[in-house]
PDB file of C-alpha atoms in Angstrom:
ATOM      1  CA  UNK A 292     147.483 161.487  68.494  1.00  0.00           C
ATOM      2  CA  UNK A 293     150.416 159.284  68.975  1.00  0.00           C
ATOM      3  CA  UNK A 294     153.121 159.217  66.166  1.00  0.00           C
ATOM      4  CA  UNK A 295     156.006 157.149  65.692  1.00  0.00           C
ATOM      5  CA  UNK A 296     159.364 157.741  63.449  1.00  0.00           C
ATOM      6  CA  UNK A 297     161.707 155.621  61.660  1.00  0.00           C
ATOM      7  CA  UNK A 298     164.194 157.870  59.700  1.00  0.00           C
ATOM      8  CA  UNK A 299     166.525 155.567  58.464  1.00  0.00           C
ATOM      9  CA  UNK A 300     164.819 153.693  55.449  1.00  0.00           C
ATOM     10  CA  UNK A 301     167.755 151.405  55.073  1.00  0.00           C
ATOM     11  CA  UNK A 302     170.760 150.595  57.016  1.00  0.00           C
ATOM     12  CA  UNK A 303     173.975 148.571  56.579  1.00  0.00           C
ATOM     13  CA  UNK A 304     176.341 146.506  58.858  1.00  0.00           C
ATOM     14  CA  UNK A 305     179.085 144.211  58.460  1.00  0.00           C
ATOM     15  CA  UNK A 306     178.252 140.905  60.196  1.00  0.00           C
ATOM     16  CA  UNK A 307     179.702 140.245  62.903  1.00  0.00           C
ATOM     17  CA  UNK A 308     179.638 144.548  63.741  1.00  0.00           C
ATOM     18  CA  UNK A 309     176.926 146.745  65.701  1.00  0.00           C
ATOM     19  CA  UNK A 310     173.964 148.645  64.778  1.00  0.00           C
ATOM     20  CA  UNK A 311     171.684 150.623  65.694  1.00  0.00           C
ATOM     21  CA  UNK A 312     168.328 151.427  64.434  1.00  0.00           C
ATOM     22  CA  UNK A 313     166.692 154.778  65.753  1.00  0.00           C
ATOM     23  CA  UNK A 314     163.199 155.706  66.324  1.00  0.00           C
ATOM     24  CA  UNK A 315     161.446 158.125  68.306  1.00  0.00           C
ATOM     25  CA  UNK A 316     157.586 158.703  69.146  1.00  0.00           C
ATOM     26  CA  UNK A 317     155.499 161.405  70.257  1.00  0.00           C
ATOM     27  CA  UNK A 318     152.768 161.273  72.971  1.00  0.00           C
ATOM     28  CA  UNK A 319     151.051 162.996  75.710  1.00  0.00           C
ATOM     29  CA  UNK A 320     150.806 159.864  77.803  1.00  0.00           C
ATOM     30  CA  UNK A 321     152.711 159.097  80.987  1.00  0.00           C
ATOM     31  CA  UNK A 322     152.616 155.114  80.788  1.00  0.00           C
ATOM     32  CA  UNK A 323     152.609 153.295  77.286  1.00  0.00           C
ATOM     33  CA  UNK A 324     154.363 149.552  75.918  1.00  0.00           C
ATOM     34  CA  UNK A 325     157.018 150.241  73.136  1.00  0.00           C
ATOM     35  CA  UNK A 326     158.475 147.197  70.838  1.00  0.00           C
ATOM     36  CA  UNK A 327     160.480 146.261  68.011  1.00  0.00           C
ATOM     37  CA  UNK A 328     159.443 143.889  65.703  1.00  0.00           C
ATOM     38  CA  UNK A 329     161.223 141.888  63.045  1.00  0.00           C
ATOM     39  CA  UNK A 330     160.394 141.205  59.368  1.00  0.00           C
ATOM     40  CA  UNK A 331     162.691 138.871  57.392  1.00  0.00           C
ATOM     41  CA  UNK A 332     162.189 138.786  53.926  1.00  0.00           C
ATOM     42  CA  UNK A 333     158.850 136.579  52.799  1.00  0.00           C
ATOM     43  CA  UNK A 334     158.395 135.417  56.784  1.00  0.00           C
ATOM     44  CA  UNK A 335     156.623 135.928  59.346  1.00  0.00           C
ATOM     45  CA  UNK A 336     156.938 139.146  61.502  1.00  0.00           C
ATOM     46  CA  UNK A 337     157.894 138.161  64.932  1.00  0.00           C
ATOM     47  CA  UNK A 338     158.462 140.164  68.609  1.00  0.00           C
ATOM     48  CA  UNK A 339     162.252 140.872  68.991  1.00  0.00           C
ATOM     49  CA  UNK A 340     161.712 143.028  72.284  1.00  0.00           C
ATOM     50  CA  UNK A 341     159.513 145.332  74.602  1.00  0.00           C
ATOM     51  CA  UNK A 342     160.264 148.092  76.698  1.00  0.00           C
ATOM     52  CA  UNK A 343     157.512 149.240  79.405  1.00  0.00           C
ATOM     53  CA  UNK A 344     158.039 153.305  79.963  1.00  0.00           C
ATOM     54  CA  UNK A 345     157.699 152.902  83.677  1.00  0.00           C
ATOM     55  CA  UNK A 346     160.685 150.856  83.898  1.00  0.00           C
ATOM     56  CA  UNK A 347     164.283 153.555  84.137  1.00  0.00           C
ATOM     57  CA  UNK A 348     165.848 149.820  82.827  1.00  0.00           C
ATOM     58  CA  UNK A 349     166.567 149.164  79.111  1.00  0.00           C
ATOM     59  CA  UNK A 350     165.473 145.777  78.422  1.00  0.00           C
ATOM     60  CA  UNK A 351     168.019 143.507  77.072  1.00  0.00           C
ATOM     61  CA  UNK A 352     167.085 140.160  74.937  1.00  0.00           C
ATOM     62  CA  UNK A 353     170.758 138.245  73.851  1.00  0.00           C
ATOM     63  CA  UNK A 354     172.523 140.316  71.515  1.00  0.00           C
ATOM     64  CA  UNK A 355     169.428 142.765  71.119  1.00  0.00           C
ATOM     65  CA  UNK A 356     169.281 145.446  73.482  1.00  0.00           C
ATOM     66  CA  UNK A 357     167.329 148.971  73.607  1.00  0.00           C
ATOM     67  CA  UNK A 358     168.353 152.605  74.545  1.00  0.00           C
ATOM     68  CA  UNK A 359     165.151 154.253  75.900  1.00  0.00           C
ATOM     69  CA  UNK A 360     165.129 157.976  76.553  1.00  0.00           C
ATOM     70  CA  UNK A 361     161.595 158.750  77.727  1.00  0.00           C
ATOM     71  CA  UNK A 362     161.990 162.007  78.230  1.00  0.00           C
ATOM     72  CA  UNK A 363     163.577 162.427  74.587  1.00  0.00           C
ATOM     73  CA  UNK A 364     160.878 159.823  73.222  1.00  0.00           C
ATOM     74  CA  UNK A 365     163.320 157.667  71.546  1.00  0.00           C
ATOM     75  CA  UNK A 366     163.991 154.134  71.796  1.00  0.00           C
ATOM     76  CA  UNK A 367     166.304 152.741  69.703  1.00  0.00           C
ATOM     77  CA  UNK A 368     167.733 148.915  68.792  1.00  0.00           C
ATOM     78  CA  UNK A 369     171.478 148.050  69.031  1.00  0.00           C
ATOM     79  CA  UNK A 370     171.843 144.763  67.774  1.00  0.00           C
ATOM     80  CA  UNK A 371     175.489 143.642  68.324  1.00  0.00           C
ATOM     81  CA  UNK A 372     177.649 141.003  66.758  1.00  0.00           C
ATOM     82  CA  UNK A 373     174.996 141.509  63.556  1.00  0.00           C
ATOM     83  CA  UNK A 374     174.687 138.043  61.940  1.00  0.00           C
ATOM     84  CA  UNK A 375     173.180 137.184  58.525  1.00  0.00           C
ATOM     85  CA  UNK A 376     170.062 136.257  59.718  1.00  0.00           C
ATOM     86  CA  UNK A 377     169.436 139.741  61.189  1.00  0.00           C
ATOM     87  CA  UNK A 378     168.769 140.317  57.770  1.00  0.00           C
ATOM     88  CA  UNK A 379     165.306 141.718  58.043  1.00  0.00           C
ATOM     89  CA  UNK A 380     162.656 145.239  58.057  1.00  0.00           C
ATOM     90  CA  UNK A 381     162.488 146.230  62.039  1.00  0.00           C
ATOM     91  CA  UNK A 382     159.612 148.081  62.911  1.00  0.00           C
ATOM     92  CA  UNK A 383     159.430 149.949  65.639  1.00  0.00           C
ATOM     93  CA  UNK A 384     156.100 150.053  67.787  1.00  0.00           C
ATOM     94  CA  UNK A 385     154.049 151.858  69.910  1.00  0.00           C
ATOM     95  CA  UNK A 386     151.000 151.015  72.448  1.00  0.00           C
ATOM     96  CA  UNK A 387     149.190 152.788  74.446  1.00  0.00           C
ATOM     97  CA  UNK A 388     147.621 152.189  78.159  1.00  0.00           C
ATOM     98  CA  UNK A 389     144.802 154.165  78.275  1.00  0.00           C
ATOM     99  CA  UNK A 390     141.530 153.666  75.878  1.00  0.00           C
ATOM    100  CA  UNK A 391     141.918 150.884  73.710  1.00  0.00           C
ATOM    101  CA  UNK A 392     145.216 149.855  73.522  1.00  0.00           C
ATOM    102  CA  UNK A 393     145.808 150.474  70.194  1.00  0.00           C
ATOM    103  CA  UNK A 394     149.266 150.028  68.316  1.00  0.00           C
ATOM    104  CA  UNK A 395     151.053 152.625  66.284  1.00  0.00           C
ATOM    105  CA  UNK A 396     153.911 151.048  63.909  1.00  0.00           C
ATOM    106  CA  UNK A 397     156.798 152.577  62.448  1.00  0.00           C
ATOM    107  CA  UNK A 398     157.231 152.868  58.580  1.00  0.00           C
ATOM    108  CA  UNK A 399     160.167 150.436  59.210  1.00  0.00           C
ATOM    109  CA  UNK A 400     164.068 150.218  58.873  1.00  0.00           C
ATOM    110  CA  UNK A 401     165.391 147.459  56.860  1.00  0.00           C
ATOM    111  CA  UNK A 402     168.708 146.198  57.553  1.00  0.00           C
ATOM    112  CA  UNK A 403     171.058 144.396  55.205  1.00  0.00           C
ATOM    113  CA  UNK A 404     173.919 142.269  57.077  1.00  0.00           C
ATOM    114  CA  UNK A 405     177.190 142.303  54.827  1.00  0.00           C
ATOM    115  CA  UNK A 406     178.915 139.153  54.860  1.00  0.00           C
TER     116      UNK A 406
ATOM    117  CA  UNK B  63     150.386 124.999  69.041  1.00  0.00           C
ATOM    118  CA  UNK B  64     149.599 125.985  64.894  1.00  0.00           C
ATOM    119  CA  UNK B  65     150.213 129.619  64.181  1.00  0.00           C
ATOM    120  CA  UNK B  66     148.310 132.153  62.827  1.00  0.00           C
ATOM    121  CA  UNK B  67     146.980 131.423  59.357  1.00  0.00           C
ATOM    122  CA  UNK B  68     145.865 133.820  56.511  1.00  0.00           C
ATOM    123  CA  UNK B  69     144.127 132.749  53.051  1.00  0.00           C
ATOM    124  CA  UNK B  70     144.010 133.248  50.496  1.00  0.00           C
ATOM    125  CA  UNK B  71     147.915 134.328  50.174  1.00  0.00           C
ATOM    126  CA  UNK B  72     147.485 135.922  47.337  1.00  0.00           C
ATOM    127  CA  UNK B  73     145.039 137.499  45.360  1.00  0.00           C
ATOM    128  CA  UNK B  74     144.589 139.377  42.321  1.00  0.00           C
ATOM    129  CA  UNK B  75     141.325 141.300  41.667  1.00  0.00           C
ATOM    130  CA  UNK B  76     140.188 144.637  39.316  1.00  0.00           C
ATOM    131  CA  UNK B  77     139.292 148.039  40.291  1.00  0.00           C
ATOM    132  CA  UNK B  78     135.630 148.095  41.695  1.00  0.00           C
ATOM    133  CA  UNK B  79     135.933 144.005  43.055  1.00  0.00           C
ATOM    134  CA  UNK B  80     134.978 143.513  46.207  1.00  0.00           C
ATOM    135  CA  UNK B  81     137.345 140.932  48.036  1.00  0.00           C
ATOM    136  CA  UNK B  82     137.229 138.746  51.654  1.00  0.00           C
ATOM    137  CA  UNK B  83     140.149 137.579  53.601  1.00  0.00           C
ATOM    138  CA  UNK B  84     140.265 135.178  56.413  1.00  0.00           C
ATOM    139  CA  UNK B  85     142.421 134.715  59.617  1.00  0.00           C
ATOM    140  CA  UNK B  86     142.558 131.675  61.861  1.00  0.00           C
ATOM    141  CA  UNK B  87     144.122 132.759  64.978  1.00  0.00           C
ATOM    142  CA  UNK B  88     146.176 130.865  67.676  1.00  0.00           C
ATOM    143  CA  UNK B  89     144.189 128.656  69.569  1.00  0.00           C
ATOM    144  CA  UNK B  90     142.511 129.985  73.013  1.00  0.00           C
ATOM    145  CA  UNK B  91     143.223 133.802  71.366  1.00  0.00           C
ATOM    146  CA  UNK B  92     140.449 135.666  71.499  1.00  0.00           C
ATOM    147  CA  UNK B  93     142.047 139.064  69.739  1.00  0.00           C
ATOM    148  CA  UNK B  94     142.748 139.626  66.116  1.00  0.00           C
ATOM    149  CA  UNK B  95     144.407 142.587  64.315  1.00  0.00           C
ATOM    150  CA  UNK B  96     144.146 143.774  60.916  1.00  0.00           C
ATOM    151  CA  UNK B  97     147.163 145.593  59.184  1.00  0.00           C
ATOM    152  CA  UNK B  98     148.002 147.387  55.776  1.00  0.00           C
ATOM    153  CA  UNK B  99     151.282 146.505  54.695  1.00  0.00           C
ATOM    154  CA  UNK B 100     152.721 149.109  51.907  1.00  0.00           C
ATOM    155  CA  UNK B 101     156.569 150.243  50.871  1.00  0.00           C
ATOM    156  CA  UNK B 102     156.113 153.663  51.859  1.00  0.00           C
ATOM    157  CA  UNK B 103     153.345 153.899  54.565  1.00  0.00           C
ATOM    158  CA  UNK B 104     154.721 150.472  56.646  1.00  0.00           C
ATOM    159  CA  UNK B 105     152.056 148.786  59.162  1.00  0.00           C
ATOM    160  CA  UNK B 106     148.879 150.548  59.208  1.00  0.00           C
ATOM    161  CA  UNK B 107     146.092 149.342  61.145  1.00  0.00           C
ATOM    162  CA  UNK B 108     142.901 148.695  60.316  1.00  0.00           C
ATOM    163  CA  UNK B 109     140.912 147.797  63.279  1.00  0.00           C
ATOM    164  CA  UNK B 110     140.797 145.161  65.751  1.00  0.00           C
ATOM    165  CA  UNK B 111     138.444 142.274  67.063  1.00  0.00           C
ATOM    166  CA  UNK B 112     138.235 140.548  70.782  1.00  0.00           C
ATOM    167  CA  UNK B 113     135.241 138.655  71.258  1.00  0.00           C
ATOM    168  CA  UNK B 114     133.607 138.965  68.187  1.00  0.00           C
ATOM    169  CA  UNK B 115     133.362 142.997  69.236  1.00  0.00           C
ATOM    170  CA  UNK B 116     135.018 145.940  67.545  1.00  0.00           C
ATOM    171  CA  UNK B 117     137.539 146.991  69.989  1.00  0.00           C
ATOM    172  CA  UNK B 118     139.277 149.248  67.924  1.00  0.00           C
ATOM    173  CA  UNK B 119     139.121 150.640  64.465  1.00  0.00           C
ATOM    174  CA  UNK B 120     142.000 153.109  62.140  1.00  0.00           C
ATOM    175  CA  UNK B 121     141.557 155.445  59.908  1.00  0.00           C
ATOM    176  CA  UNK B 122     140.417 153.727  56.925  1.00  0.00           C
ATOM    177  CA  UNK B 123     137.418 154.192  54.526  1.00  0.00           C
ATOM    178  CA  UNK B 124     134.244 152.671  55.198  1.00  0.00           C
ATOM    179  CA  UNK B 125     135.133 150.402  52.054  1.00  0.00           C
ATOM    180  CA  UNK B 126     137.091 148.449  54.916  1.00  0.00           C
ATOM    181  CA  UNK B 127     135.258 145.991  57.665  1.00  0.00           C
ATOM    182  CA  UNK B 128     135.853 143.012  59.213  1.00  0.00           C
ATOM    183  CA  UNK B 129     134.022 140.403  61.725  1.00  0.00           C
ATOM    184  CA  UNK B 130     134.802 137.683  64.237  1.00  0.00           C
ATOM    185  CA  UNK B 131     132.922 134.541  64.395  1.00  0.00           C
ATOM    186  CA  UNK B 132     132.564 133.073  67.671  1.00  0.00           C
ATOM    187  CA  UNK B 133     135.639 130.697  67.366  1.00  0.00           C
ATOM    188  CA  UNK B 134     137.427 133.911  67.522  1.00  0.00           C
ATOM    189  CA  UNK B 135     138.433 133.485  63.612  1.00  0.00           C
ATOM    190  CA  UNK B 136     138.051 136.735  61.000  1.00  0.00           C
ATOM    191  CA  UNK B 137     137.403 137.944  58.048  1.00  0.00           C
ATOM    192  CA  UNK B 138     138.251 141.348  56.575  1.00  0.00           C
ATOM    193  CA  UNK B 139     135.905 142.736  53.531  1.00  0.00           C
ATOM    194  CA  UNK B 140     137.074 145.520  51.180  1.00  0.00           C
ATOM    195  CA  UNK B 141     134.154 146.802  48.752  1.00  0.00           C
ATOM    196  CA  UNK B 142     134.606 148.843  45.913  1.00  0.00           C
ATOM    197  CA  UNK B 143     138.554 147.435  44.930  1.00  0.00           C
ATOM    198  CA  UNK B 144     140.940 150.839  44.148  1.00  0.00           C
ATOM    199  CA  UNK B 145     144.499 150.513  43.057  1.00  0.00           C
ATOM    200  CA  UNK B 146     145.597 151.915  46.221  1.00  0.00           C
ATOM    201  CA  UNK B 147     144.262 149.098  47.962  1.00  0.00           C
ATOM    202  CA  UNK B 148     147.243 146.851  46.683  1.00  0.00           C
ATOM    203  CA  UNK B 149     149.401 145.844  50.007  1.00  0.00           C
ATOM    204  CA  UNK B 150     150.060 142.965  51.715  1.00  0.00           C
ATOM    205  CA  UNK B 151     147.251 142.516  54.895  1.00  0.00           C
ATOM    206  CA  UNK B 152     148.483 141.189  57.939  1.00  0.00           C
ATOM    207  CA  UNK B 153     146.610 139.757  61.139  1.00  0.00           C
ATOM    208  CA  UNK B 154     148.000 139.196  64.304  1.00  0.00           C
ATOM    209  CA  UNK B 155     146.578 137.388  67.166  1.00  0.00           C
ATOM    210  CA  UNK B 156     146.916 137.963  71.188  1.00  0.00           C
ATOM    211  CA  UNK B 157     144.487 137.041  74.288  1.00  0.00           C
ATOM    212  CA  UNK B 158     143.466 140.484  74.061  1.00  0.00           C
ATOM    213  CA  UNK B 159     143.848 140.636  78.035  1.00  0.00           C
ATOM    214  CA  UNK B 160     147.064 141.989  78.695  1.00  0.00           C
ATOM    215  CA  UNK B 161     148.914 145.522  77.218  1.00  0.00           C
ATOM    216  CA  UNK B 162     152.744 144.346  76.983  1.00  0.00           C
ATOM    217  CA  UNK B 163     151.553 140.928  75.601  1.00  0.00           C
ATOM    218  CA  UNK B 164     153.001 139.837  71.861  1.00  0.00           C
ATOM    219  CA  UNK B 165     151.278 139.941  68.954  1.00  0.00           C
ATOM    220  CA  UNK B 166     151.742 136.530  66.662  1.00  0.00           C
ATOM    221  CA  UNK B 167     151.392 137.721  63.268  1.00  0.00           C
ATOM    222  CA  UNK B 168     150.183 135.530  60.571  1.00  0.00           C
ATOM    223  CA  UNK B 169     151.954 135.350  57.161  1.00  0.00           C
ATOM    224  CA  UNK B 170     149.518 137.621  55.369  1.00  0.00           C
ATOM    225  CA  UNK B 171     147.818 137.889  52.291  1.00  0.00           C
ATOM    226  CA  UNK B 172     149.232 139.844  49.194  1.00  0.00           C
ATOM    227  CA  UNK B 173     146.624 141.516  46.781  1.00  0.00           C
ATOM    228  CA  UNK B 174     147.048 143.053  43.912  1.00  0.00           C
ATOM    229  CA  UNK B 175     144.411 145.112  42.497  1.00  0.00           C
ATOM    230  CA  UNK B 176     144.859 146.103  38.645  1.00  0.00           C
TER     231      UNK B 176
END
């Protein structure tokens, strides 16, 4: 069964600074979708970015971009020049090709932006 | 186009209650998502609905169930209320056709069982 990892609960970044929240996954499957997705606090949770495993090329939205490693099974979230309303739980997601397509979530990261 | 709606958004029931929530997805979606929402255990999900079919179901207790209605709208049904039940449930809507596609979540509905 697939699995996916958050480790850092919480994280912290001065606005206008980079971060980067981690996750990894585990899976026996070749092809697979993997996204983040963004929480802010009482609204709605909304797609920040997706990364398809067949593609070598990290996928890049404005100031949010992601390192995939496929072979380590990590794909983490830089966000650079952090602003205020990055503010938010990111959960990182996983979903599979084959079967059903069902989606595995992350227990989530949430990051405070320091002003 | 309206987003996805969720009601009630909030509820507060007792141990042994049985309780009903509803989604409304985006029009011309035909896939909805149900997800547990707690501190420590993030997103879990529950199961899923595309055409008023069962396409895929998580590890949860038979207590949990759901349906579609034919204007792709759902409801989620928890029998037999336990304290560990308390989360916030989240929907999220998609065509249901395509793998990478987004998922439009809806603003969910927080219940509190006592």
């Amino acid at each position: 069964a697939q699995t996916v990892t958050q480790s850092q609960p919480e994280m912290s970044v001065q606005e206008a600074e980079t971060v980067t929240l981690s996750c990894t996954y585990d899976t026996s499957e070749s092809d697979y979708y993997l996204f983040w997705y963004k929480q802010p606090p009482s609204r709605q949770m909304i797609l920040v970015i997706r990364q398809e495993a067949y593609k070598q090329q990290n996928a890049t939205e404005n100031r949010f971009s992601v390192n995939f490693q496929k072979a380590a099974k990590s794909f983490s979230l830089k966000i650079s020049d952090s602003q205020l309303g990055d503010a938010a739980m990111y959960f990182c997601a996983y979903r599979s090709l084959t079967g059903t397509y069902k989606y595995i979530f992350g227990t989530g990261t949430r990051l405070k932006v320091l002003a | 186009k309206a987003g996805v709606t969720q009601t009630p958004r909030y509820l507060i029931k007792t141990r042994g209650q049985q309780v009903t929530l509803s989604c409304s997805p985006i029009s011309g979606h035909r896939s909805v998502s149900w997800y547990q929402q707690t501190p420590g255990q993030g997103l879990q999900f529950l199961f899923e609905y595309f055409s008023e079919t069962q396409r895929n179901k998580g590890n949860f207790p038979g207590r949990f169930s759901g349906r579609q209605f034919s204007n792709s709208r759902s409801e989620m049904n928890v029998s037999t209320l336990e304290l560990g039940d308390s989360a916030l449930y989240l929907c999220a809507s998609s065509s249901g056709i395509l793998p990478q596609e987004t998922q439009y979540f809806g603003p969910g509905t927080r219940l509190l069982v006592l």
